Amino acid sequence: MRELLAGAARRLAEAGVESPRVDAELLLAAVLDVPRARLLTLDGVPDDALARFEGLLDQRADRVPLQHLTGRAPFRYLELAVGPGVFVPRPETEQLAGWAVEQLAPLAAPVVVDLGAGSGAIALSLAHEHPGAGVTAVERDPGAIEWTRHNAAVRAEAGDTPVAVLAGDMTDPGLLRELDDSVDLVVSNPPYVPDGARVPREVADHDPPLAVWGGPDGLDVVRGLLLTAARLLRPGGLLGIEHADQQGSALPALVRAHGGFADVEDHPDLAGRPRFTTARRLR
Ligand SMILES: C[S@@+](CC[C@H](N)C(=O)[O-])C[C@H]1O[C@@H](n2cnc3c(N)ncnc32)[C@H](O)[C@@H]1O
């Protein structure tokens, strides 16, 4: 087992995979349907499982995202179904969701909107961690929203408060008009990568373009999102937006320039990199 994993990790490392050993272990654990921690207690791997493992290693070496191969992505307390057509939720977004959970805690039945829901990672986490919240998940990409709907149905079946999934454009001035001035929290992990920026092959070849690219400075969608958020939020309502490492000044500046928000703050991720901006709708 040790040799098998060491060889697999070497192969992934040679292909430029960022965390080769972890990926090798997670792929083998998925094939054998055992927790990763149990791998080294096993005596060997049956031939058919070995063949499947080799096939997955080939694909991972070709930089297919790990989560597309396992079909699952962990996010806070949930495990979401993911695959081609939907953005793979990232660990750094867990902090934005965590901030949102903390803000919602004092409110019994907050109204929440997640703009650009993808797999539903943020929206479904908020509904899971605050059962009183009424959450609407907005997604524009017809391929991605299939995954939002699927994961929302799975979570509702598991007993979480159902999340409303809406096909729509977060920059549309007519979006969710019925919620104008009534939303307690708008949260978004929008597409924010500047056009033409270098991204890993997993992103370039497998994340949907609509989930990644945000125009020349990466902030095209955010400009429209700000107008929508300002319209939806009640006075005192909160906004949280994820951004790229390099946007830790530009995004807060954009929010301040809007003029309708106070308490504009930027927050670092666990690696200390600027990661999301929060603000409060002016009274
Ligand atoms: C970076 S992904 C984030 C997905 C998910 N919230 C997460 O954190 O994993 C951005 C998502 O916004 C969606 N999106 C992009 N532009 C949009 C728009 N104008 N209106 C609504 N959704 C949009 C994309 O399709 C994608 O699912």
CSV table of C-alpha atoms and ligand atoms in Angstrom, one decimal:
chain,number,residue,atom,x,y,z
A,1,MET,CA,0.0,0.0,0.0
A,2,ARG,CA,2.8,2.4,0.9
A,3,GLU,CA,4.6,1.7,-2.3
A,4,LEU,CA,1.5,2.0,-4.4
A,5,LEU,CA,0.7,5.4,-2.8
A,6,ALA,CA,4.3,6.6,-3.1
A,7,GLY,CA,4.4,5.7,-6.8
A,8,ALA,CA,1.0,7.3,-7.5
A,9,ALA,CA,2.1,10.5,-5.7
A,10,ARG,CA,5.3,10.6,-7.7
A,11,ARG,CA,3.4,10.3,-10.9
A,12,LEU,CA,1.0,13.2,-9.9
A,13,ALA,CA,3.9,15.3,-8.8
A,14,GLU,CA,5.6,14.9,-12.1
A,15,ALA,CA,2.4,16.0,-13.8
A,16,GLY,CA,2.4,19.2,-11.7
A,17,VAL,CA,-0.4,18.4,-9.4
A,18,GLU,CA,-0.2,20.6,-6.3
A,19,SER,CA,-1.0,18.1,-3.5
A,20,PRO,CA,0.0,14.8,-5.1
A,21,ARG,CA,0.1,12.6,-2.0
A,22,VAL,CA,-3.3,13.8,-0.7
A,23,ASP,CA,-4.9,13.4,-4.1
A,24,ALA,CA,-3.5,9.9,-4.6
A,25,GLU,CA,-4.9,8.9,-1.2
A,26,LEU,CA,-8.3,10.5,-1.8
A,27,LEU,CA,-8.6,8.8,-5.2
A,28,LEU,CA,-7.6,5.4,-3.8
A,29,ALA,CA,-10.0,5.9,-0.8
A,30,ALA,CA,-12.8,6.7,-3.3
A,31,VAL,CA,-12.1,3.6,-5.4
A,32,LEU,CA,-12.1,1.4,-2.3
A,33,ASP,CA,-14.9,3.3,-0.6
A,34,VAL,CA,-13.1,3.6,2.7
A,35,PRO,CA,-12.0,6.7,4.7
A,36,ARG,CA,-8.6,7.9,3.7
A,37,ALA,CA,-7.3,7.3,7.2
A,38,ARG,CA,-8.0,3.5,6.8
A,39,LEU,CA,-5.9,3.1,3.7
A,40,LEU,CA,-2.6,2.2,5.4
A,41,THR,CA,-4.4,-0.5,7.5
A,42,LEU,CA,-5.4,-2.4,4.4
A,43,ASP,CA,-3.4,-5.4,3.2
A,44,GLY,CA,-3.7,-4.8,-0.5
A,45,VAL,CA,-5.9,-3.7,-3.4
A,46,PRO,CA,-8.0,-6.0,-5.5
A,47,ASP,CA,-7.1,-6.1,-9.2
A,48,ASP,CA,-10.3,-4.4,-10.4
A,49,ALA,CA,-9.9,-1.6,-7.9
A,50,LEU,CA,-6.3,-1.2,-8.9
A,51,ALA,CA,-7.3,-0.8,-12.6
A,52,ARG,CA,-9.9,1.8,-11.7
A,53,PHE,CA,-7.3,3.6,-9.5
A,54,GLU,CA,-4.8,3.7,-12.4
A,55,GLY,CA,-7.5,5.1,-14.7
A,56,LEU,CA,-8.3,7.9,-12.2
A,57,LEU,CA,-4.6,8.6,-11.8
A,58,ASP,CA,-4.3,9.0,-15.6
A,59,GLN,CA,-7.1,11.6,-15.5
A,60,ARG,CA,-5.7,13.4,-12.5
A,61,ALA,CA,-2.3,13.5,-14.1
A,62,ASP,CA,-4.1,15.1,-17.1
A,63,ARG,CA,-5.2,17.7,-14.5
A,64,VAL,CA,-8.9,16.8,-14.3
A,65,PRO,CA,-9.9,18.2,-10.9
A,66,LEU,CA,-9.8,15.7,-8.0
A,67,GLN,CA,-13.4,16.6,-7.1
A,68,HIS,CA,-14.6,15.8,-10.6
A,69,LEU,CA,-13.1,12.3,-10.3
A,70,THR,CA,-14.5,11.6,-6.8
A,71,GLY,CA,-17.8,13.5,-7.7
A,72,ARG,CA,-17.8,15.1,-4.3
A,73,ALA,CA,-16.5,18.4,-2.7
A,74,PRO,CA,-16.4,19.0,1.0
A,75,PHE,CA,-17.6,22.4,2.1
A,76,ARG,CA,-17.9,23.3,5.9
A,77,TYR,CA,-20.3,20.6,7.2
A,78,LEU,CA,-21.6,19.5,3.9
A,79,GLU,CA,-20.5,17.3,1.0
A,80,LEU,CA,-21.7,18.6,-2.3
A,81,ALA,CA,-22.1,16.8,-5.6
A,82,VAL,CA,-19.9,18.4,-8.3
A,83,GLY,CA,-18.7,17.5,-11.8
A,84,PRO,CA,-18.3,19.0,-15.3
A,85,GLY,CA,-20.3,22.2,-15.7
A,86,VAL,CA,-20.1,23.5,-12.1
A,87,PHE,CA,-17.4,25.5,-10.2
A,88,VAL,CA,-15.7,23.3,-7.6
A,89,PRO,CA,-16.2,25.1,-4.2
A,90,ARG,CA,-12.9,26.1,-2.6
A,91,PRO,CA,-11.8,25.9,1.0
A,92,GLU,CA,-11.1,29.7,1.2
A,93,THR,CA,-14.8,30.4,0.5
A,94,GLU,CA,-15.6,28.6,3.8
A,95,GLN,CA,-14.5,31.7,5.6
A,96,LEU,CA,-16.9,34.0,3.8
A,97,ALA,CA,-19.7,31.5,4.6
A,98,GLY,CA,-18.5,31.3,8.2
A,99,TRP,CA,-18.6,35.1,8.5
A,100,ALA,CA,-22.2,35.0,7.1
A,101,VAL,CA,-23.3,32.4,9.6
A,102,GLU,CA,-21.9,34.5,12.5
A,103,GLN,CA,-23.8,37.6,11.2
A,104,LEU,CA,-27.0,35.7,10.9
A,105,ALA,CA,-26.9,34.1,14.3
A,106,PRO,CA,-28.7,36.8,16.2
A,107,LEU,CA,-31.6,36.9,13.7
A,108,ALA,CA,-34.4,34.4,14.1
A,109,ALA,CA,-35.6,34.3,10.5
A,110,PRO,CA,-33.2,36.2,8.3
A,111,VAL,CA,-33.7,36.7,4.6
A,112,VAL,CA,-30.6,35.8,2.6
A,113,VAL,CA,-29.6,35.9,-1.0
A,114,ASP,CA,-26.6,34.1,-2.5
A,115,LEU,CA,-25.6,35.6,-5.9
A,116,GLY,CA,-23.9,33.1,-8.2
A,117,ALA,CA,-24.6,29.9,-6.3
A,118,GLY,CA,-22.8,27.2,-8.4
A,119,SER,CA,-22.9,24.0,-6.4
A,120,GLY,CA,-24.9,25.8,-3.7
A,121,ALA,CA,-21.9,25.6,-1.3
A,122,ILE,CA,-22.6,29.0,0.4
A,123,ALA,CA,-26.5,29.0,0.2
A,124,LEU,CA,-26.8,25.4,1.4
A,125,SER,CA,-24.3,25.9,4.2
A,126,LEU,CA,-26.2,28.9,5.5
A,127,ALA,CA,-29.5,27.0,5.4
A,128,HIS,CA,-27.8,24.0,7.2
A,129,GLU,CA,-26.2,26.1,9.9
A,130,HIS,CA,-29.1,28.5,10.4
A,131,PRO,CA,-32.3,26.6,10.0
A,132,GLY,CA,-34.4,29.7,10.5
A,133,ALA,CA,-32.9,31.4,7.4
A,134,GLY,CA,-34.9,31.8,4.2
A,135,VAL,CA,-32.2,31.5,1.6
A,136,THR,CA,-32.5,32.2,-2.2
A,137,ALA,CA,-29.7,30.9,-4.4
A,138,VAL,CA,-29.4,32.7,-7.8
A,139,GLU,CA,-27.5,31.2,-10.7
A,140,ARG,CA,-27.2,32.3,-14.3
A,141,ASP,CA,-25.4,29.4,-15.9
A,142,PRO,CA,-28.0,26.8,-17.2
A,143,GLY,CA,-25.4,24.0,-16.7
A,144,ALA,CA,-24.4,25.0,-13.2
A,145,ILE,CA,-27.9,25.5,-12.0
A,146,GLU,CA,-28.6,21.8,-12.5
A,147,TRP,CA,-26.0,21.1,-9.8
A,148,THR,CA,-27.5,23.9,-7.6
A,149,ARG,CA,-30.9,22.2,-7.9
A,150,HIS,CA,-29.6,18.7,-7.3
A,151,ASN,CA,-27.6,19.7,-4.2
A,152,ALA,CA,-30.5,21.7,-2.9
A,153,ALA,CA,-32.9,18.8,-3.3
A,154,VAL,CA,-30.4,16.4,-1.5
A,155,ARG,CA,-30.1,18.8,1.4
A,156,ALA,CA,-33.8,19.4,1.7
A,157,GLU,CA,-34.3,15.6,1.6
A,158,ALA,CA,-31.7,15.3,4.4
A,159,GLY,CA,-33.9,17.7,6.5
A,160,ASP,CA,-32.3,21.1,6.0
A,161,THR,CA,-34.6,24.1,5.4
A,162,PRO,CA,-35.2,24.2,1.7
A,163,VAL,CA,-33.3,26.8,-0.3
A,164,ALA,CA,-35.1,28.5,-3.2
A,165,VAL,CA,-33.1,28.2,-6.4
A,166,LEU,CA,-33.6,30.9,-9.0
A,167,ALA,CA,-32.3,31.1,-12.6
A,168,GLY,CA,-31.3,34.7,-13.0
A,169,ASP,CA,-28.5,37.2,-13.6
A,170,MET,CA,-27.1,38.9,-10.5
A,171,THR,CA,-26.6,42.1,-12.5
A,172,ASP,CA,-30.2,42.3,-13.7
A,173,PRO,CA,-32.0,45.4,-12.3
A,174,GLY,CA,-35.2,43.4,-12.3
A,175,LEU,CA,-33.8,40.4,-10.3
A,176,LEU,CA,-35.9,39.6,-7.1
A,177,ARG,CA,-37.7,42.9,-7.2
A,178,GLU,CA,-40.1,41.5,-4.6
A,179,LEU,CA,-37.3,41.4,-2.1
A,180,ASP,CA,-36.2,45.1,-2.5
A,181,ASP,CA,-35.2,46.7,0.8
A,182,SER,CA,-35.9,43.5,2.8
A,183,VAL,CA,-32.9,41.3,2.6
A,184,ASP,CA,-30.7,40.9,5.7
A,185,LEU,CA,-27.7,39.5,4.0
A,186,VAL,CA,-26.4,39.3,0.4
A,187,VAL,CA,-23.4,37.0,0.0
A,188,SER,CA,-21.5,36.2,-3.2
A,189,ASN,CA,-18.5,34.5,-4.5
A,190,PRO,CA,-18.7,36.0,-8.0
A,191,PRO,CA,-16.5,35.4,-11.0
A,192,TYR,CA,-13.5,37.7,-10.3
A,193,VAL,CA,-10.4,36.5,-12.2
A,194,PRO,CA,-9.1,39.2,-14.6
A,195,ASP,CA,-9.4,38.1,-18.2
A,196,GLY,CA,-6.2,36.6,-19.5
A,197,ALA,CA,-4.8,35.9,-16.0
A,198,ARG,CA,-2.7,32.7,-15.7
A,199,VAL,CA,-4.8,30.0,-13.9
A,200,PRO,CA,-4.0,26.3,-13.2
A,201,ARG,CA,-5.1,23.8,-15.9
A,202,GLU,CA,-7.8,22.5,-13.6
A,203,VAL,CA,-9.4,25.9,-13.7
A,204,ALA,CA,-8.8,26.8,-17.3
A,205,ASP,CA,-10.0,23.5,-18.7
A,206,HIS,CA,-12.7,22.4,-16.2
A,207,ASP,CA,-14.2,25.3,-14.2
A,208,PRO,CA,-17.0,26.9,-16.3
A,209,PRO,CA,-15.8,30.2,-17.9
A,210,LEU,CA,-18.8,32.1,-16.5
A,211,ALA,CA,-17.7,31.1,-13.0
A,212,VAL,CA,-14.1,32.4,-13.4
A,213,TRP,CA,-13.6,35.3,-15.7
A,214,GLY,CA,-14.6,38.8,-14.6
A,215,GLY,CA,-13.5,41.2,-17.3
A,216,PRO,CA,-10.4,43.2,-17.7
A,217,ASP,CA,-9.9,43.9,-14.0
A,218,GLY,CA,-12.0,41.0,-12.8
A,219,LEU,CA,-14.6,43.3,-11.3
A,220,ASP,CA,-17.1,43.6,-14.2
A,221,VAL,CA,-19.8,41.3,-12.6
A,222,VAL,CA,-19.1,42.8,-9.1
A,223,ARG,CA,-20.1,46.2,-10.4
A,224,GLY,CA,-23.5,45.0,-11.3
A,225,LEU,CA,-23.8,42.8,-8.2
A,226,LEU,CA,-23.2,45.9,-6.0
A,227,LEU,CA,-26.2,47.7,-7.5
A,228,THR,CA,-28.4,44.6,-7.0
A,229,ALA,CA,-27.2,44.1,-3.4
A,230,ALA,CA,-27.8,47.8,-2.6
A,231,ARG,CA,-31.3,47.5,-3.9
A,232,LEU,CA,-32.1,44.2,-2.1
A,233,LEU,CA,-30.6,45.0,1.3
A,234,ARG,CA,-32.7,46.6,4.0
A,235,PRO,CA,-31.0,49.5,5.8
A,236,GLY,CA,-28.4,47.9,8.1
A,237,GLY,CA,-28.4,44.7,6.0
A,238,LEU,CA,-25.0,43.1,5.3
A,239,LEU,CA,-23.0,42.3,2.2
A,240,GLY,CA,-20.1,39.9,1.8
A,241,ILE,CA,-18.2,39.4,-1.4
A,242,GLU,CA,-15.2,37.1,-2.1
A,243,HIS,CA,-12.4,38.5,-4.3
A,244,ALA,CA,-9.0,37.6,-5.7
A,245,ASP,CA,-5.8,38.1,-3.6
A,246,GLN,CA,-4.9,41.2,-5.7
A,247,GLN,CA,-8.3,42.9,-5.2
A,248,GLY,CA,-8.0,43.5,-1.4
A,249,SER,CA,-7.9,47.3,-2.0
A,250,ALA,CA,-9.8,47.6,-5.3
A,251,LEU,CA,-13.0,45.8,-4.1
A,252,PRO,CA,-13.3,47.8,-0.8
A,253,ALA,CA,-12.7,50.9,-2.9
A,254,LEU,CA,-15.5,50.0,-5.3
A,255,VAL,CA,-17.9,49.3,-2.4
A,256,ARG,CA,-17.0,52.7,-0.8
A,257,ALA,CA,-17.4,54.5,-4.2
A,258,HIS,CA,-20.9,53.2,-4.5
A,259,GLY,CA,-21.8,55.5,-1.6
A,260,GLY,CA,-24.6,53.3,-0.2
A,261,PHE,CA,-22.5,51.2,2.3
A,262,ALA,CA,-20.8,51.8,5.6
A,263,ASP,CA,-18.3,49.7,7.7
A,264,VAL,CA,-16.5,48.5,4.6
A,265,GLU,CA,-13.9,46.0,5.7
A,266,ASP,CA,-11.6,43.5,4.0
A,267,HIS,CA,-10.9,40.1,5.6
A,268,PRO,CA,-7.9,37.8,5.0
A,269,ASP,CA,-8.1,34.0,4.5
A,270,LEU,CA,-6.3,31.4,6.6
A,271,ALA,CA,-3.2,32.0,4.6
A,272,GLY,CA,-3.3,35.7,5.4
A,273,ARG,CA,-4.3,36.7,1.8
A,274,PRO,CA,-7.0,39.4,1.3
A,275,ARG,CA,-10.1,37.3,0.5
A,276,PHE,CA,-13.4,38.9,1.1
A,277,THR,CA,-15.0,42.4,1.6
A,278,THR,CA,-17.9,43.1,3.9
A,279,ALA,CA,-20.1,46.1,4.3
A,280,ARG,CA,-23.3,47.4,5.9
A,281,ARG,CA,-26.1,49.0,3.9
A,282,LEU,CA,-26.5,52.6,5.0
A,283,ARG,CA,-29.7,53.5,7.0
B,1,LIG,C1,-16.8,31.5,-8.5
B,1,LIG,S1,-18.3,30.7,-8.8
B,1,LIG,C2,-18.9,30.5,-7.1
B,1,LIG,C3,-19.9,29.3,-7.0
B,1,LIG,C4,-20.3,29.1,-5.5
B,1,LIG,N1,-21.0,30.2,-4.9
B,1,LIG,C5,-19.0,28.8,-4.7
B,1,LIG,O1,-18.6,29.6,-3.9
B,1,LIG,O2,-18.5,27.7,-4.9
B,1,LIG,C6,-19.4,32.0,-9.5
B,1,LIG,C7,-20.8,31.5,-9.9
B,1,LIG,O3,-21.5,32.6,-10.3
B,1,LIG,C8,-22.2,32.3,-11.5
B,1,LIG,N2,-22.4,33.5,-12.2
B,1,LIG,C9,-21.5,34.2,-13.0
B,1,LIG,N3,-22.1,35.3,-13.5
B,1,LIG,C10,-23.3,35.4,-13.0
B,1,LIG,C11,-24.4,36.3,-13.1
B,1,LIG,N4,-24.2,37.4,-13.9
B,1,LIG,N5,-25.5,36.1,-12.5
B,1,LIG,C12,-25.7,34.9,-11.7
B,1,LIG,N6,-24.7,34.0,-11.6
B,1,LIG,C13,-23.6,34.2,-12.2
B,1,LIG,C14,-21.3,31.3,-12.2
B,1,LIG,O4,-22.0,30.5,-13.1
B,1,LIG,C15,-20.8,30.5,-11.0
B,1,LIG,O5,-21.6,29.4,-10.7
